[in-house]
Amino acid sequence: MISGVFVYNNKGDCIISRIYRDDITRSVVDAFRVHVIHSRHEIRSPVTNIGRTSYFHMKRENLWLVTVTRLNANAAMVFEYMAKFIELTSSYFGQFNELNVKNNFSLIYELLDEVIDYGYPQSTDPNVLKLLITQEGFNAAEKPMEEQAKITSQVTGQIGWRREAIKYRKHELFIDVLESVSLLMGPLGPLNAYVNGSVRVKCYLSGMPDCKFGINDKIVMKDARPPNPLEAAGKKKKKKQQQQRAAPIAIDDLTFHQCVRLGKFDTDRSISFIPPDGEFELMKYRTTQNIKLPFKITPLVHESGNKVSINVTLKAEFDPALLGQRIEVRVPVPSITSKVHARSDKGKAKYKPGENAIVWKIKRINGGRSAQLNAELDLLQSTKKWTRTPISVNFEVPFACSGLEVKYLKILERKLGYDDGSVLKWVRYISKSGSYEIRY
Amino acid sequence: MSEAKYFTTAKKGELLELKQQLNSAKKSEKRDAVKKVIASMTVGKDVSSLFSDVVNCMQTDNLELKKLVYLYLMSYAKTQPDLALMAVNTFVKDCSDPNPLIRALAVRTMGCIRVDRITEYLCDPLRKTLKDDDPYVRKTAAVCVAKLYDIDPELVMEQGFIDALTDLLSDPNGNGRRKRRRRPLGDRRILPQCVPSLHTAGPVFDLNPGTVSKLLTALNECTEWGQVFILDSLALYDPEDDRERQSMCERITPRLQHVNAAVVLSAIKVLMKNIEYLRDTDVKASLYKKLAPPLVTLLSSEAEVQYVALRNINLIVQKKPDILAGHMKVFFVKYNDPVYVKMEKLDIMIRLATPDSIQQVLAELKEYATEVDVDFVRKSVRAIGRCAIKVEGSAQRCVDTLLELIKTKVNYVVQEAIVVIKDIFRKYPNKYESIIATLCENLDTLDEPEAKAAMIWIVGEYAERIDNADELLESFLDNFSEENPLVQLQLLTAIVKLFLKRPTGTQELVQRVLGLATQESDNPDLRDRGYIYWRLLLTDPAAAKSVVLCERPLISEETDLLEPSLLDELICHISSLASVFHKPPNTFIEGRVPGRRVAPAVLFEEEEEQQQPQQQPVDLLGGALDDVKVSTTGFVLPKTLWLDASAGKGLEINGTLARREGHMYMDMTFTNTTAQAMGDFAIQFNKNSFGLAPAAALSVPTLAPSASHDTSLPLNNLGAVQKMDPLPKLQIAVKTSVDVVYFSVMVPFHVLFTEDGKLERGDYLRLWKDIEDSQESISTVHGVTQATDVVLKRLEASNVFSVARRNVNDQELCYMSLKFVNNVVALVELTFTPGSSSVKVAIRSKITDVIRGLQDTLETLLTGGPSASEC
């Protein structure tokens, strides 16, 4: 199990060190610095074994988060834990970078003390830990007795993610369907396209509400039952869209927040849960079929001698009423480029010599429209052949590329018995680009 | 709140200043000072001289400050054990604080201060907190037991902390625990926290159907990390029957939907280990089908988690290639993937390649071959070669692709391509030789030994088709002494091949290379090979031809598969470091020697245990083979020669001892080697150590000359007893119509073990403690090559019963009991180390005389004897 956790800055200075088991000494700090951080070889694995001691590292921003073990530890668990820890610290002080870590080092030590005991990860849920450890040196000991008991029972209690006796005057529920679309486009067509989606819920509900969540899942839709259409889904509902939305989608795989009753899902594929208070990620899903690719990119390259001309067409392939935003097309150019002349009929195109790329930014574009970029490149003389790296695209569009649609979210509170109809529910769909690559 | 400033101080007299601040009356100044101390500690400065000043700050009601002081204490207590004692009072006091957070903090920290004298004081507060009303405190205390166990296991046993843990785990609805009834589930959620502590503290964290069912229930209710601990423990459990196995698998499958990759992978580990053994093929197929989507989903995690997942997927597709068949596309490499992810994806792509998908794979590989990262490009080129060898139909396309790549003239691509083309030639001889000319063009650009050697091999192998082969090879000779041994050996062989194929004009060349190899090289391999060729060529050129130019076997399809036994072992380690390194754990972690020997204790007293069938059915074919001698319940050694024909006056007896259905038998083959008939056989035993005597008369008919007869003589142990030396010696007299002959045999002990030799855990424990350590004998048996389960089954079939099993530091310990026909009981502890064929055997018995013979018998049983495959 985990024997120690360390944080290094880019230079290799150790800025956080916490040893949990005495099968290691501080000498591991130097061993990792010498063998990995200062190593001249490129890193070929996030796991390194030096002298029968194993080091797991994650490099984020300008920091190295390193975990050390002497045993045959569960590697997936260690990395998941590290990712959770970074997430946790970010929820306290924003980005996990050197300045923030140094500025909050006593907080980090408190967290490290709480989230691992003797090398075994304990609760890493930010909602719970924020009750336990607060940033402003807040003195938990001063809280009234009952409150402390509540905190401790929540750290261990059965429904660890929700306190009892939560009260709201206005019951509201926000559902965000966030998708990241990834595409690997080859010259002959898409090689691989998939959507990683997540449903994030912000919930302001009293008591212990039992919720049931429904989507247009193909497997469930087979034994069709008229679902309650969800009200207040936003203004931009158009006829055509509603028609499209009726189509059930095939979901390849689903994963759920720990509040969802997995056993129940396994038997009848229904998603039921008691939600945590506030914001949480209800589920993640993955689809690979019938993905609506929001943008079509057509590159044309003409090479002649030391001149290259690149022409890129971007077409927004979605409903004209919708607006794509923050579009950024990155067109790589040869490293021996000496001069670039780039024009675009929409947005701004700029050559970034440091990155060997033309970056073309479009603030927003309506569906159905297209835009063009023309670039003339002068190259230095060289015998080296230009190996083209893929064009990548970033964007944000207000619909779900997977076609997923929220059908209903029913709420049942037995004790307080407030009405499902009295809860205001909001749904929003956003798709962003994952790794959207076009080879040519 | 900016704390970065604490890292910057490096003034003179800093320590003195800190000391003053620590003793300041102002709280804020004190806190600042402690923070400064911690910051200095972190960057590696020695601040141990401030120990007493820091400890003085411990008495505070500020939780944050307290935590920092505790942190300091944990780091420096070892260097200042005397001063650390100063802190004890505060700890003890804090353990009774009304605030549960402070109680938990105190007990957690105390466990981390590893000073012997402090542990004494730890016991009382620990006992109290284990029974605390607050679940958070109990949870923390449970982990503390593990900490204490690592410091002083005996103390933990003495103080009954293991029992206290058991209390925590046992059903909270049980009698007499009214207090906890209000929180029946609170305790179940503590359980997973206890699981790892029990493994550390684990004098047997015993898994049986009862505990497993509890763990499975707890799975639904605990944190994600708790689920990982539980699943990892379940992976060690071997269900008793098919029904239990199936229900366990079914209860675990919902975990595949968990958002935490570690939960998913651990669930996959349990499933991969168990599905294989399910009998119902439909269930099996449907379970396997459920594995694919979560495995693919793992690829959308953080890069590091993806890497762990990919390393594991690599194992899984080797074991069950069809699970992920059809998911090829998800392993396509993205430009922005980290290199380590790219490399792993590439490996898996090749493993999944089929004739249907090969075209797509090749297109991808060609794309990758133009990337920037040199190692990745090399691997991609190599992968093209692997495709050609794996899928015959694609070979032509692969060769074309490789030729295209060679034309790019990128040095490392060319070299890599030549290495794989050599393999393609070896797989498909006489098919693609037309490309040799293209290859030869690149001869002078080669600078890597492997590529050079490959090229030289090609030239030598096809010398008859390359007009200027002699010139090409000669060009390498000039720098012969500076070449890599690999190149030297290849060059030597290639030139000899050339000479045999084209003797005219190459004689000088071959003499030169033989001279270089035998006289100027100090590499023994090269010299030896040189001499062998030389002599062959001198004495018998025809023989030389048949040796050097013989037909070569085709190379196999998959060259980089893991060995099946290693693969099976790694499957059991899915998600762990072993699965990431693809190595058994003992190759990268230190095998810690357990400090003290602890008797196996039983944590969960489960009643079901007793209902377990006493003997497992062994003979799956039922009675079908009853009349065949080998269908015994126990282990039988093959017959050996007991009585030589010369000593037996023409009678030869081959025999062995066996135990079947609770009775002992002496199986013998009588052979008459004389020229006359022989009859009137009778048998008698001398007094012996176990009172063995024939239970029936010997039934052997009159034997014609050179006839033989198999007989099976039942035995009992009602005869006269006399201690023999050595103990298992049995003297036998056989009367024939010719004469009476005498001989003696050694009774293998395993026929003497009775069917009721299985001890209850409690009895076992008691007996183990009863027998002194001095009466224990330890030996090591080598050559145990079969899986532990197979070995244990064999032992069980021979009435050596397994009472408990547990894993400690990756070693598997088995506690076994056995009973002789004369009611002598012996206890055995076997220690299996994965990846090693040696087993440590420890035997305890009140009657020490039997130990030596037992060692021999156990060795036979463990290794499976001379005929392991039979049983």
Short mmCIF file of C-alpha atoms in Angstrom, two decimals, chain A residues 91-411:
data_model
loop_
_atom_site.label_atom_id
_atom_site.label_comp_id
_atom_site.label_asym_id
_atom_site.label_seq_id
_atom_site.Cartn_x
_atom_site.Cartn_y
_atom_site.Cartn_z
CA SER A 91 -11.84 22.19 -5.18
CA TYR A 92 -10.16 23.91 -2.23
CA PHE A 93 -7.75 26.29 -3.90
CA GLY A 94 -8.15 26.12 -7.65
CA GLN A 95 -5.42 24.93 -9.93
CA PHE A 96 -2.91 22.41 -8.63
CA ASN A 97 0.27 24.39 -9.24
CA GLU A 98 3.38 25.30 -7.35
CA LEU A 99 2.24 28.63 -5.99
CA ASN A 100 -1.12 27.32 -4.81
CA VAL A 101 0.40 24.27 -3.21
CA LYS A 102 2.99 26.33 -1.35
CA ASN A 103 0.38 28.82 -0.28
CA ASN A 104 -1.82 26.10 1.15
CA PHE A 105 0.71 23.60 2.39
CA SER A 106 -0.73 23.23 5.85
CA LEU A 107 -4.12 22.56 4.34
CA ILE A 108 -2.57 19.93 2.09
CA TYR A 109 -1.00 18.24 5.07
CA GLU A 110 -4.35 18.20 6.79
CA LEU A 111 -5.93 16.66 3.74
CA LEU A 112 -3.16 14.11 3.36
CA ASP A 113 -3.68 13.16 6.96
CA GLU A 114 -7.37 12.61 6.36
CA VAL A 115 -7.51 10.93 2.96
CA ILE A 116 -4.91 8.24 3.66
CA ASP A 117 -4.46 6.34 6.85
CA TYR A 118 -1.51 3.98 7.06
CA GLY A 119 -1.38 3.83 3.29
CA TYR A 120 -5.04 2.99 2.75
CA PRO A 121 -7.12 5.61 0.93
CA GLN A 122 -10.06 6.84 2.98
CA SER A 123 -12.92 9.04 1.92
CA THR A 124 -11.89 11.48 -0.81
CA ASP A 125 -15.29 13.04 -1.40
CA PRO A 126 -14.86 16.83 -1.44
CA ASN A 127 -18.40 17.38 -0.15
CA VAL A 128 -17.66 15.40 2.98
CA LEU A 129 -14.12 16.57 3.53
CA LYS A 130 -15.15 20.19 3.26
CA LEU A 131 -17.19 19.67 6.40
CA LEU A 132 -14.20 18.19 8.12
CA ILE A 133 -11.41 20.42 6.94
CA THR A 134 -12.00 24.02 6.09
CA GLN A 135 -9.66 26.40 4.51
CA GLU A 136 -9.60 29.43 6.75
CA GLY A 137 -8.14 27.54 9.64
CA PHE A 138 -11.68 27.16 10.79
CA ASN A 139 -11.82 25.52 14.13
CA ALA A 140 -13.90 22.40 13.99
CA ALA A 141 -13.58 21.96 17.72
CA GLU A 142 -15.68 25.03 18.27
CA LYS A 143 -18.66 23.60 16.50
CA PRO A 144 -21.52 22.40 18.64
CA MET A 145 -21.42 18.79 19.61
CA GLU A 146 -24.31 17.53 17.49
CA GLU A 147 -22.78 19.01 14.42
CA GLN A 148 -19.54 17.10 14.93
CA ALA A 149 -21.40 13.88 15.37
CA LYS A 150 -23.12 14.58 12.08
CA ILE A 151 -19.84 15.17 10.34
CA THR A 152 -18.30 11.98 11.60
CA SER A 153 -21.32 9.90 10.79
CA GLN A 154 -21.28 11.31 7.32
CA VAL A 155 -17.70 10.29 6.78
CA THR A 156 -18.67 6.74 7.59
CA GLY A 157 -22.46 6.68 7.42
CA GLN A 158 -24.35 4.61 4.92
CA ILE A 159 -25.49 7.47 2.74
CA GLY A 160 -22.19 9.18 3.13
CA TRP A 161 -22.92 11.64 0.42
CA ARG A 162 -25.92 13.32 1.97
CA ARG A 163 -26.58 15.02 5.28
CA GLU A 164 -29.90 14.66 6.96
CA ALA A 165 -32.31 17.48 7.51
CA ILE A 166 -31.38 19.61 4.52
CA LYS A 167 -33.94 22.33 3.90
CA TYR A 168 -34.57 24.55 0.90
CA ARG A 169 -37.40 26.98 0.46
CA LYS A 170 -37.30 26.70 -3.31
CA HIS A 171 -36.71 23.29 -4.80
CA GLU A 172 -34.57 23.41 -7.89
CA LEU A 173 -32.72 20.95 -10.01
CA PHE A 174 -30.21 21.67 -12.75
CA ILE A 175 -29.15 18.96 -15.16
CA ASP A 176 -26.17 19.56 -17.39
CA VAL A 177 -25.46 17.08 -20.12
CA LEU A 178 -21.81 17.67 -20.98
CA GLU A 179 -20.29 15.75 -23.81
CA SER A 180 -16.84 15.58 -25.23
CA VAL A 181 -16.73 14.47 -28.83
CA SER A 182 -13.64 12.75 -30.10
CA LEU A 183 -12.92 12.09 -33.68
CA LEU A 184 -10.09 10.56 -35.57
CA MET A 185 -10.71 11.38 -39.21
CA GLY A 186 -8.66 9.63 -41.84
CA PRO A 187 -8.39 10.68 -45.46
CA LEU A 188 -11.13 8.23 -46.39
CA GLY A 189 -13.57 8.92 -43.59
CA PRO A 190 -13.88 8.69 -39.83
CA LEU A 191 -11.63 6.01 -38.31
CA ASN A 192 -12.92 6.30 -34.84
CA ALA A 193 -15.50 8.61 -33.31
CA TYR A 194 -16.95 8.49 -29.86
CA VAL A 195 -18.61 10.63 -27.25
CA ASN A 196 -17.67 10.66 -23.60
CA GLY A 197 -20.57 12.22 -21.83
CA SER A 198 -21.33 13.11 -18.30
CA VAL A 199 -24.51 14.16 -16.61
CA ARG A 200 -23.87 16.70 -13.90
CA VAL A 201 -26.64 17.54 -11.52
CA LYS A 202 -26.95 20.51 -9.22
CA CYS A 203 -29.63 19.79 -6.75
CA TYR A 204 -31.29 21.93 -4.16
CA LEU A 205 -33.82 19.62 -2.59
CA SER A 206 -35.00 19.16 0.98
CA GLY A 207 -34.89 15.97 2.98
CA MET A 208 -33.96 12.62 1.51
CA PRO A 209 -35.42 12.70 -1.99
CA ASP A 210 -35.52 9.47 -3.93
CA CYS A 211 -34.90 10.23 -7.60
CA LYS A 212 -35.45 8.32 -10.76
CA PHE A 213 -33.71 9.41 -13.89
CA GLY A 214 -34.60 8.50 -17.45
CA ILE A 215 -32.86 8.95 -20.79
CA ASN A 216 -33.56 7.81 -24.33
CA ASP A 217 -31.55 4.62 -23.83
CA LYS A 218 -32.21 2.10 -26.57
CA ILE A 219 -32.47 -0.85 -24.23
CA VAL A 220 -35.03 0.84 -22.01
CA MET A 221 -36.92 2.36 -24.91
CA LYS A 222 -37.59 -1.05 -26.36
CA ASP A 223 -40.32 -1.71 -23.85
CA ALA A 224 -41.59 1.74 -24.54
CA ARG A 225 -43.65 3.49 -21.97
CA PRO A 226 -44.79 7.05 -22.60
CA PRO A 227 -42.29 9.09 -20.62
CA ASN A 228 -43.12 12.38 -18.94
CA PRO A 229 -41.67 15.06 -21.14
CA LEU A 230 -39.48 17.24 -19.07
CA GLU A 231 -40.61 20.79 -18.82
CA ALA A 232 -38.55 23.93 -19.12
CA ALA A 233 -35.81 22.55 -21.28
CA GLY A 234 -34.74 25.87 -22.67
CA LYS A 235 -35.96 28.25 -25.29
CA LYS A 236 -34.34 26.89 -28.36
CA LYS A 237 -36.58 23.92 -28.89
CA LYS A 238 -37.46 23.72 -32.52
CA LYS A 239 -39.80 21.33 -34.22
CA LYS A 240 -37.14 19.51 -36.11
CA GLN A 241 -35.12 19.02 -33.03
CA GLN A 242 -38.00 17.49 -31.19
CA GLN A 243 -38.43 15.02 -33.96
CA GLN A 244 -34.79 14.12 -33.86
CA ARG A 245 -34.88 13.69 -30.16
CA ALA A 246 -37.34 10.89 -30.28
CA ALA A 247 -34.68 8.52 -31.59
CA PRO A 248 -33.32 6.23 -28.90
CA ILE A 249 -29.55 5.93 -28.73
CA ALA A 250 -27.28 2.98 -28.13
CA ILE A 251 -25.07 3.54 -25.14
CA ASP A 252 -21.91 1.46 -25.10
CA ASP A 253 -21.18 1.75 -21.45
CA LEU A 254 -22.35 3.63 -18.39
CA THR A 255 -20.74 4.39 -15.08
CA PHE A 256 -22.46 5.94 -12.12
CA HIS A 257 -21.83 8.07 -9.09
CA GLN A 258 -21.73 5.92 -6.01
CA CYS A 259 -25.18 7.12 -4.98
CA VAL A 260 -26.81 5.19 -7.84
CA ARG A 261 -28.09 1.77 -6.92
CA LEU A 262 -25.99 -0.40 -9.20
CA GLY A 263 -27.84 -3.57 -8.34
CA LYS A 264 -31.09 -2.01 -9.46
CA PHE A 265 -29.56 -0.82 -12.69
CA ASP A 266 -28.23 -4.29 -13.32
CA THR A 267 -31.65 -5.88 -12.99
CA ASP A 268 -33.98 -3.46 -14.80
CA ARG A 269 -31.68 -0.73 -16.11
CA SER A 270 -33.40 1.96 -14.11
CA ILE A 271 -31.31 4.75 -12.64
CA SER A 272 -32.45 5.47 -9.11
CA PHE A 273 -30.61 7.28 -6.35
CA ILE A 274 -30.66 9.64 -3.41
CA PRO A 275 -28.63 12.61 -4.64
CA PRO A 276 -25.86 14.36 -2.72
CA ASP A 277 -26.60 17.94 -1.83
CA GLY A 278 -25.25 20.46 -4.31
CA GLU A 279 -23.32 19.62 -7.41
CA PHE A 280 -22.21 16.13 -8.45
CA GLU A 281 -21.62 13.97 -11.47
CA LEU A 282 -24.51 11.55 -11.70
CA MET A 283 -23.22 9.40 -14.50
CA LYS A 284 -20.72 9.07 -17.28
CA TYR A 285 -21.41 7.32 -20.53
CA ARG A 286 -19.80 6.44 -23.78
CA THR A 287 -21.40 6.12 -27.21
CA THR A 288 -19.89 5.27 -30.55
CA GLN A 289 -22.89 4.96 -32.87
CA ASN A 290 -24.70 7.63 -34.89
CA ILE A 291 -22.65 10.47 -33.57
CA LYS A 292 -23.52 13.87 -34.94
CA LEU A 293 -20.19 15.41 -35.81
CA PRO A 294 -20.75 19.15 -35.46
CA PHE A 295 -17.95 20.30 -37.77
CA LYS A 296 -16.62 19.02 -41.01
CA ILE A 297 -13.07 20.00 -41.88
CA THR A 298 -11.78 19.69 -45.42
CA PRO A 299 -8.09 20.46 -45.81
CA LEU A 300 -6.43 20.89 -49.19
CA VAL A 301 -2.67 21.08 -49.38
CA HIS A 302 -0.59 21.89 -52.35
CA GLU A 303 3.18 21.55 -52.15
CA SER A 304 5.47 22.87 -54.85
CA GLY A 305 9.15 23.34 -54.19
CA ASN A 306 9.59 25.54 -51.19
CA LYS A 307 6.03 26.84 -51.32
CA VAL A 308 3.06 25.25 -49.68
CA SER A 309 -0.51 26.40 -49.89
CA ILE A 310 -3.04 25.19 -47.39
CA ASN A 311 -6.77 25.61 -47.73
CA VAL A 312 -9.06 24.54 -44.92
CA THR A 313 -12.86 24.59 -45.08
CA LEU A 314 -14.88 24.34 -41.94
CA LYS A 315 -18.54 23.55 -42.18
CA ALA A 316 -20.92 23.68 -39.23
CA GLU A 317 -23.21 20.72 -39.67
CA PHE A 318 -26.03 21.40 -37.27
CA ASP A 319 -29.32 23.21 -36.93
CA PRO A 320 -29.03 26.79 -38.25
CA ALA A 321 -30.79 28.08 -35.14
CA LEU A 322 -27.96 26.91 -32.96
CA LEU A 323 -24.67 28.63 -32.42
CA GLY A 324 -21.27 26.99 -32.24
CA GLN A 325 -18.79 28.82 -30.04
CA ARG A 326 -15.09 29.19 -29.29
CA ILE A 327 -13.94 27.41 -32.38
CA GLU A 328 -10.24 26.99 -32.72
CA VAL A 329 -8.64 25.16 -35.63
CA ARG A 330 -4.99 24.35 -35.29
CA VAL A 331 -3.25 23.67 -38.58
CA PRO A 332 0.29 22.37 -38.15
CA VAL A 333 2.91 23.66 -40.57
CA PRO A 334 6.43 22.34 -41.31
CA SER A 335 9.09 23.32 -38.79
CA ILE A 336 11.13 24.89 -41.61
CA THR A 337 8.44 27.44 -42.42
CA SER A 338 9.94 30.88 -42.88
CA LYS A 339 6.92 32.99 -43.77
CA VAL A 340 3.19 32.55 -43.58
CA HIS A 341 0.47 34.52 -45.18
CA ALA A 342 -2.91 33.48 -43.80
CA ARG A 343 -6.36 34.81 -44.66
CA SER A 344 -9.77 33.72 -43.46
CA ASP A 345 -13.26 34.85 -44.36
CA LYS A 346 -14.42 34.45 -40.77
CA GLY A 347 -12.58 34.79 -37.46
CA LYS A 348 -8.88 35.40 -37.11
CA ALA A 349 -5.98 33.28 -38.29
CA LYS A 350 -2.53 33.71 -36.86
CA TYR A 351 0.75 31.94 -37.39
CA LYS A 352 2.44 30.87 -34.15
CA PRO A 353 6.08 30.13 -34.99
CA GLY A 354 6.77 28.72 -31.53
CA GLU A 355 4.11 26.07 -31.97
CA ASN A 356 4.68 25.43 -35.68
CA ALA A 357 1.03 25.98 -36.36
CA ILE A 358 -1.55 28.34 -37.74
CA VAL A 359 -4.22 28.96 -35.14
CA TRP A 360 -7.57 29.98 -36.58
CA LYS A 361 -10.11 31.25 -34.08
CA ILE A 362 -13.78 31.83 -34.73
CA LYS A 363 -15.82 33.25 -31.88
CA ARG A 364 -19.16 31.91 -33.02
CA ILE A 365 -20.75 30.39 -36.05
CA ASN A 366 -24.32 29.52 -36.94
CA GLY A 367 -25.26 26.02 -37.94
CA GLY A 368 -25.20 25.31 -41.66
CA ARG A 369 -22.60 28.02 -42.34
CA SER A 370 -19.09 27.41 -43.49
CA ALA A 371 -15.81 29.31 -43.32
CA GLN A 372 -12.51 29.16 -45.13
CA LEU A 373 -8.87 29.60 -44.35
CA ASN A 374 -6.20 30.16 -46.98
CA ALA A 375 -2.55 30.10 -46.11
CA GLU A 376 0.54 30.50 -48.26
CA LEU A 377 3.74 29.21 -46.74
CA ASP A 378 7.33 29.87 -47.67
CA LEU A 379 9.73 27.15 -46.59
CA LEU A 380 13.45 27.14 -45.99
CA GLN A 381 15.52 24.87 -48.18
CA SER A 382 15.70 21.42 -46.71
CA THR A 383 15.86 17.82 -47.82
CA LYS A 384 13.73 16.66 -44.92
CA LYS A 385 10.28 15.57 -45.88
CA TRP A 386 7.40 17.20 -44.08
CA THR A 387 5.52 14.65 -42.04
CA ARG A 388 2.07 16.08 -41.59
CA THR A 389 0.59 15.96 -38.14
CA PRO A 390 -3.18 16.02 -37.76
CA ILE A 391 -5.27 19.19 -37.72
CA SER A 392 -7.01 19.54 -34.39
CA VAL A 393 -10.21 21.41 -33.66
CA ASN A 394 -11.70 22.80 -30.46
CA PHE A 395 -15.28 23.97 -30.15
CA GLU A 396 -18.38 24.17 -28.04
CA VAL A 397 -21.93 23.51 -29.30
CA PRO A 398 -25.26 23.64 -27.43
CA PHE A 399 -26.58 20.15 -28.12
CA ALA A 400 -25.66 16.57 -27.31
CA CYS A 401 -23.66 15.03 -30.14
CA SER A 402 -24.54 11.54 -28.97
CA GLY A 403 -28.23 12.33 -29.37
CA LEU A 404 -28.80 11.65 -25.69
CA GLU A 405 -31.84 13.24 -24.25
CA VAL A 406 -33.07 13.53 -20.69
CA LYS A 407 -36.53 12.04 -20.55
CA TYR A 408 -37.48 12.61 -16.98
CA LEU A 409 -36.20 13.02 -13.46
CA LYS A 410 -38.84 12.08 -10.98
CA ILE A 411 -38.54 12.98 -7.36
#
